[in-house]
């Protein structure tokens, strides 16, 4: 008999950005979908001495699979939110600071494993 985890391989990240736009704050709130990371994948990528050459950008490009409600990247011709593509996500990551916010959100979500009593105290 085979066993599987009850949780899925996909996580959702709630992203909230505030970016300076010509001296005025521009706010962007949206959701990203991403592939969950296993302990083995974490150790292969982040364990000391692994000499992994991947950048945070490359890591995110491999893990993030979609977005919902984003308005930061728009279609130049229609002025409407652009669909998720690797090129459009890479464009978003080109805004200084954005990849750090997304990476931190990913880590928070993938590490959400706490005993119920720990949640009750917060």
Coordinates of N, CA and C in Angstrom, one line a residue:
X1 N 0.8 -1.2 0.0 CA 0.0 0.0 0.0 C 0.9 1.2 0.0
X2 N 0.6 2.2 -0.9 CA 1.4 3.4 -1.0 C 0.8 4.5 0.0
X3 N 1.7 5.3 0.4 CA 1.2 6.4 1.3 C 1.6 7.7 0.6
X4 N 0.8 8.8 0.9 CA 1.0 10.1 0.3 C 0.7 11.1 1.4
X5 N 1.2 12.3 1.2 CA 0.9 13.4 2.2 C -0.5 13.9 1.9
X6 N -1.1 14.4 3.0 CA -2.5 14.9 2.8 C -2.4 16.4 2.3
X7 N -1.3 17.0 2.4 CA -1.2 18.4 1.9 C -0.7 18.4 0.4
X8 N -1.1 19.4 -0.3 CA -0.8 19.5 -1.7 C 0.6 20.0 -2.0
X9 N 1.0 20.0 -3.2 CA 2.4 20.4 -3.6 C 2.4 21.9 -3.9
X10 N 1.2 22.6 -3.9 CA 1.1 24.0 -4.3 C 0.8 24.8 -3.0
X11 N 1.5 26.0 -2.9 CA 1.2 26.9 -1.9 C 0.8 28.3 -2.5
X12 N 0.1 29.1 -1.8 CA -0.3 30.4 -2.2 C 0.4 31.5 -1.4
X13 N 1.0 32.5 -2.0 CA 1.7 33.6 -1.4 C 0.9 34.9 -1.5
X14 N 0.6 35.5 -0.4 CA -0.1 36.8 -0.5 C 1.0 37.9 -0.5
X15 N 1.1 38.7 -1.5 CA 2.1 39.6 -1.7 C 1.5 41.1 -1.6
X16 N 2.2 41.9 -0.8 CA 1.8 43.3 -0.7 C 3.1 44.1 -0.9
X17 N 3.1 44.9 -1.9 CA 4.2 45.8 -2.2 C 3.9 47.3 -2.2
X18 N 4.8 48.1 -1.7 CA 4.6 49.5 -1.8 C 5.9 50.0 -2.5
X19 N 5.7 50.6 -3.7 CA 6.9 51.0 -4.5 C 6.8 52.5 -4.7
X20 N 7.9 53.2 -4.6 CA 7.9 54.6 -4.9 C 7.8 54.8 -6.4
X21 N 6.7 55.6 -6.8 CA 6.5 55.9 -8.2 C 6.5 57.4 -8.3
X22 N 7.7 57.9 -8.7 CA 7.8 59.4 -8.9 C 7.4 60.2 -7.6
X23 N 7.9 59.6 -6.5 CA 7.6 60.3 -5.2 C 6.3 60.0 -4.5
X24 N 5.5 59.2 -5.2 CA 4.2 58.8 -4.6 C 4.2 57.3 -4.4
X25 N 3.7 56.8 -3.3 CA 3.6 55.4 -3.0 C 2.6 54.7 -3.9
X26 N 3.0 53.6 -4.6 CA 2.1 52.8 -5.4 C 2.0 51.5 -4.7
X27 N 0.8 51.1 -4.5 CA 0.6 49.8 -3.7 C 0.1 48.7 -4.7
X28 N 0.6 47.5 -4.5 CA 0.3 46.4 -5.3 C 0.0 45.2 -4.4
X29 N -1.2 44.6 -4.5 CA -1.5 43.4 -3.7 C -2.0 42.4 -4.7
X30 N -1.4 41.2 -4.5 CA -1.8 40.1 -5.4 C -1.3 38.8 -4.8
X31 N -1.7 37.7 -5.4 CA -1.3 36.3 -5.0 C -0.5 35.6 -6.0
X32 N 0.5 34.9 -5.5 CA 1.3 34.0 -6.4 C 1.1 32.6 -6.0
X33 N 1.1 31.7 -6.9 CA 1.1 30.3 -6.6 C 2.5 29.7 -6.8
X34 N 2.9 28.8 -6.0 CA 4.3 28.3 -6.1 C 4.3 26.8 -5.7
X35 N 5.3 26.1 -6.1 CA 5.5 24.7 -5.8 C 6.1 24.6 -4.4
X36 N 5.6 23.7 -3.6 CA 6.1 23.5 -2.2 C 7.5 22.9 -2.3
X37 N 8.3 23.2 -1.4 CA 9.7 22.7 -1.3 C 9.7 21.6 -0.3
X38 N 10.4 20.4 -0.6 CA 10.5 19.4 0.4 C 11.8 19.6 1.3
X39 N 11.9 18.9 2.3 CA 13.1 19.1 3.2 C 14.4 18.7 2.4
X40 N 14.3 17.7 1.6 CA 15.5 17.3 0.8 C 15.8 18.4 -0.2
X41 N 14.9 19.0 -0.8 CA 15.1 20.1 -1.8 C 15.7 21.3 -1.0
X42 N 15.2 21.6 0.2 CA 15.7 22.7 1.0 C 17.2 22.4 1.3
X43 N 17.5 21.2 1.8 CA 18.9 20.9 2.1 C 19.8 21.0 0.9
X44 N 19.4 20.5 -0.2 CA 20.2 20.5 -1.4 C 20.5 22.0 -1.9
X45 N 19.5 22.8 -1.6 CA 19.7 24.2 -2.1 C 20.3 25.1 -1.1
X46 N 20.0 24.9 0.2 CA 20.4 25.9 1.2 C 21.4 25.4 2.3
X47 N 21.6 24.1 2.4 CA 22.5 23.6 3.4 C 23.9 24.1 3.2
X48 N 24.6 24.4 4.3 CA 26.0 24.9 4.3 C 26.9 23.9 3.6
X49 N 27.8 24.3 2.8 CA 28.7 23.4 2.2 C 28.2 22.8 0.9
X50 N 27.0 23.1 0.5 CA 26.4 22.5 -0.8 C 27.0 23.2 -2.0
X51 N 27.5 24.4 -1.8 CA 28.1 25.2 -2.9 C 27.1 25.3 -4.1
X52 N 25.9 25.6 -3.7 CA 24.8 25.8 -4.8 C 25.0 27.2 -5.4
X53 N 25.0 27.2 -6.7 CA 25.3 28.4 -7.5 C 24.0 29.2 -7.9
X54 N 22.8 28.7 -7.5 CA 21.6 29.3 -7.9 C 21.4 30.7 -7.2
X55 N 20.9 31.6 -7.9 CA 20.5 32.9 -7.3 C 19.1 32.8 -6.8
X56 N 18.7 33.8 -6.0 CA 17.3 33.9 -5.5 C 16.4 34.0 -6.7
X57 N 16.8 34.8 -7.7 CA 16.0 35.0 -8.9 C 15.7 33.6 -9.6
X58 N 16.8 32.9 -9.8 CA 16.6 31.6 -10.4 C 15.8 30.6 -9.6
X59 N 15.9 30.7 -8.3 CA 15.1 29.9 -7.4 C 13.6 30.2 -7.6
X60 N 13.3 31.5 -7.5 CA 11.9 31.9 -7.7 C 11.4 31.6 -9.1
X61 N 12.2 31.7 -10.1 CA 11.7 31.4 -11.5 C 11.4 29.9 -11.6
X62 N 12.0 29.1 -10.8 CA 11.7 27.6 -10.8 C 10.5 27.3 -10.0
X63 N 10.2 28.1 -8.9 CA 9.2 27.7 -7.9 C 7.8 28.4 -8.2
X64 N 7.8 29.7 -8.7 CA 6.6 30.4 -8.9 C 5.9 29.9 -10.2
X65 N 4.6 29.6 -10.1 CA 3.9 29.0 -11.2 C 2.8 29.9 -11.8
X66 N 2.4 30.9 -11.0 CA 1.3 31.7 -11.5 C 1.0 32.9 -10.6
X67 N 0.1 33.8 -11.1 CA -0.3 34.9 -10.2 C -1.8 35.2 -10.5
X68 N -2.3 35.9 -9.5 CA -3.7 36.3 -9.5 C -3.9 37.7 -8.9
X69 N -4.5 38.6 -9.7 CA -4.8 39.9 -9.2 C -3.7 40.9 -9.3
X70 N -2.6 40.6 -10.0 CA -1.5 41.5 -10.0 C -1.7 42.6 -11.0
X71 N -1.3 43.8 -10.7 CA -1.4 45.0 -11.6 C -0.1 45.7 -11.8
X72 N 1.0 45.1 -11.4 CA 2.3 45.7 -11.5 C 2.8 45.6 -12.9
X73 N 2.7 44.4 -13.5 CA 3.1 44.2 -14.9 C 1.9 44.2 -15.8
X74 N 1.9 45.2 -16.7 CA 0.7 45.4 -17.6 C 1.1 45.2 -19.1
X75 N 0.1 44.8 -19.9 CA 0.3 44.7 -21.3 C 0.4 46.1 -21.9
X76 N 1.5 46.4 -22.6 CA 1.8 47.7 -23.1 C 0.7 48.2 -24.1
X77 N 0.1 47.3 -24.8 CA -0.9 47.7 -25.8 C -2.3 47.9 -25.2
X78 N -2.7 47.1 -24.3 CA -4.0 47.2 -23.7 C -4.1 47.9 -22.4
X79 N -3.0 48.1 -21.7 CA -2.9 48.7 -20.4 C -3.6 47.8 -19.4
X80 N -3.8 46.6 -19.6 CA -4.4 45.6 -18.7 C -3.3 44.8 -18.0
X81 N -3.7 44.2 -16.9 CA -2.7 43.3 -16.2 C -2.2 42.2 -17.2
X82 N -0.9 42.0 -17.2 CA -0.3 41.0 -18.1 C -0.6 39.6 -17.5
X83 N -0.7 38.6 -18.4 CA -0.8 37.2 -17.9 C 0.5 36.7 -17.3
X84 N 0.5 35.7 -16.5 CA 1.7 35.1 -16.0 C 2.4 34.4 -17.1
X85 N 3.7 34.8 -17.3 CA 4.6 34.0 -18.1 C 6.0 34.2 -17.4
X86 N 6.9 33.3 -17.8 CA 8.3 33.5 -17.2 C 8.8 34.8 -17.5
X87 N 8.6 35.3 -18.7 CA 9.2 36.7 -19.1 C 8.5 37.8 -18.3
X88 N 7.2 37.7 -18.0 CA 6.5 38.7 -17.2 C 6.9 38.7 -15.8
X89 N 7.1 37.4 -15.3 CA 7.5 37.3 -13.9 C 9.0 37.8 -13.7
X90 N 9.8 37.6 -14.7 CA 11.2 38.1 -14.7 C 11.2 39.6 -14.7
X91 N 10.3 40.2 -15.5 CA 10.1 41.6 -15.5 C 9.8 42.2 -14.1
X92 N 8.8 41.5 -13.4 CA 8.5 41.9 -12.1 C 9.6 41.8 -11.1
X93 N 10.4 40.8 -11.2 CA 11.6 40.6 -10.3 C 12.7 41.6 -10.6
X94 N 12.6 42.3 -11.7 CA 13.6 43.3 -12.1 C 13.4 44.6 -11.3
X95 N 12.3 44.8 -10.6 CA 12.1 45.9 -9.7 C 12.8 45.7 -8.4
X96 N 13.8 46.6 -8.1 CA 14.6 46.4 -7.0 C 13.8 46.2 -5.7
X97 N 14.1 45.1 -5.0 CA 13.4 44.8 -3.7 C 12.3 43.8 -3.9
X98 N 11.7 43.7 -5.1 CA 10.5 42.8 -5.2 C 10.9 41.4 -5.0
X99 N 12.0 40.9 -5.6 CA 12.4 39.5 -5.4 C 12.6 39.2 -3.9
X100 N 13.1 40.1 -3.1 CA 13.3 39.8 -1.7 C 12.0 39.7 -1.0
X101 N 11.0 40.5 -1.3 CA 9.7 40.4 -0.7 C 9.0 39.1 -1.0
X102 N 9.1 38.7 -2.3 CA 8.5 37.4 -2.7 C 9.3 36.2 -2.1
X103 N 10.6 36.3 -2.0 CA 11.4 35.2 -1.5 C 11.0 35.0 0.0
X104 N 10.9 36.1 0.8 CA 10.5 36.1 2.2 C 9.1 35.5 2.3
X105 N 8.2 35.9 1.5 CA 6.8 35.4 1.5 C 6.8 33.9 1.3
X106 N 7.6 33.4 0.3 CA 7.7 32.0 0.0 C 8.2 31.2 1.3
X107 N 9.3 31.7 1.9 CA 9.8 31.1 3.1 C 8.8 31.0 4.2
X108 N 8.1 32.1 4.4 CA 7.1 32.1 5.5 C 6.0 31.1 5.2
X109 N 5.5 31.0 4.0 CA 4.5 30.0 3.7 C 5.0 28.6 3.7
X110 N 6.1 28.3 3.2 CA 6.6 26.9 3.1 C 7.0 26.4 4.5
X111 N 7.3 27.3 5.4 CA 7.7 26.9 6.8 C 6.5 26.9 7.7
X112 N 5.3 27.2 7.3 CA 4.1 27.2 8.1 C 3.8 25.8 8.6
X113 N 4.4 25.3 9.6 CA 4.1 24.0 10.2 C 4.3 24.2 11.7
X114 N 3.2 24.4 12.4 CA 3.3 24.7 13.8 C 2.2 23.8 14.5
X115 N 2.5 23.5 15.7 CA 1.5 22.8 16.6 C 0.3 23.7 16.8
X116 N -0.9 23.1 16.9 CA -2.1 23.9 17.1 C -2.0 24.8 18.3
X117 N -1.4 24.4 19.4 CA -1.3 25.2 20.6 C -0.4 26.4 20.3
X118 N 0.5 26.4 19.4 CA 1.4 27.5 19.1 C 0.6 28.6 18.4
X119 N -0.3 28.2 17.5 CA -1.2 29.1 16.8 C -2.1 29.8 17.8
X120 N -2.7 29.0 18.7 CA -3.7 29.6 19.6 C -3.1 30.7 20.5
X121 N -1.8 30.6 20.8 CA -1.1 31.6 21.6 C -1.0 32.9 20.9
X122 N -0.9 32.9 19.6 CA -0.7 34.2 18.8 C -1.9 34.9 18.6

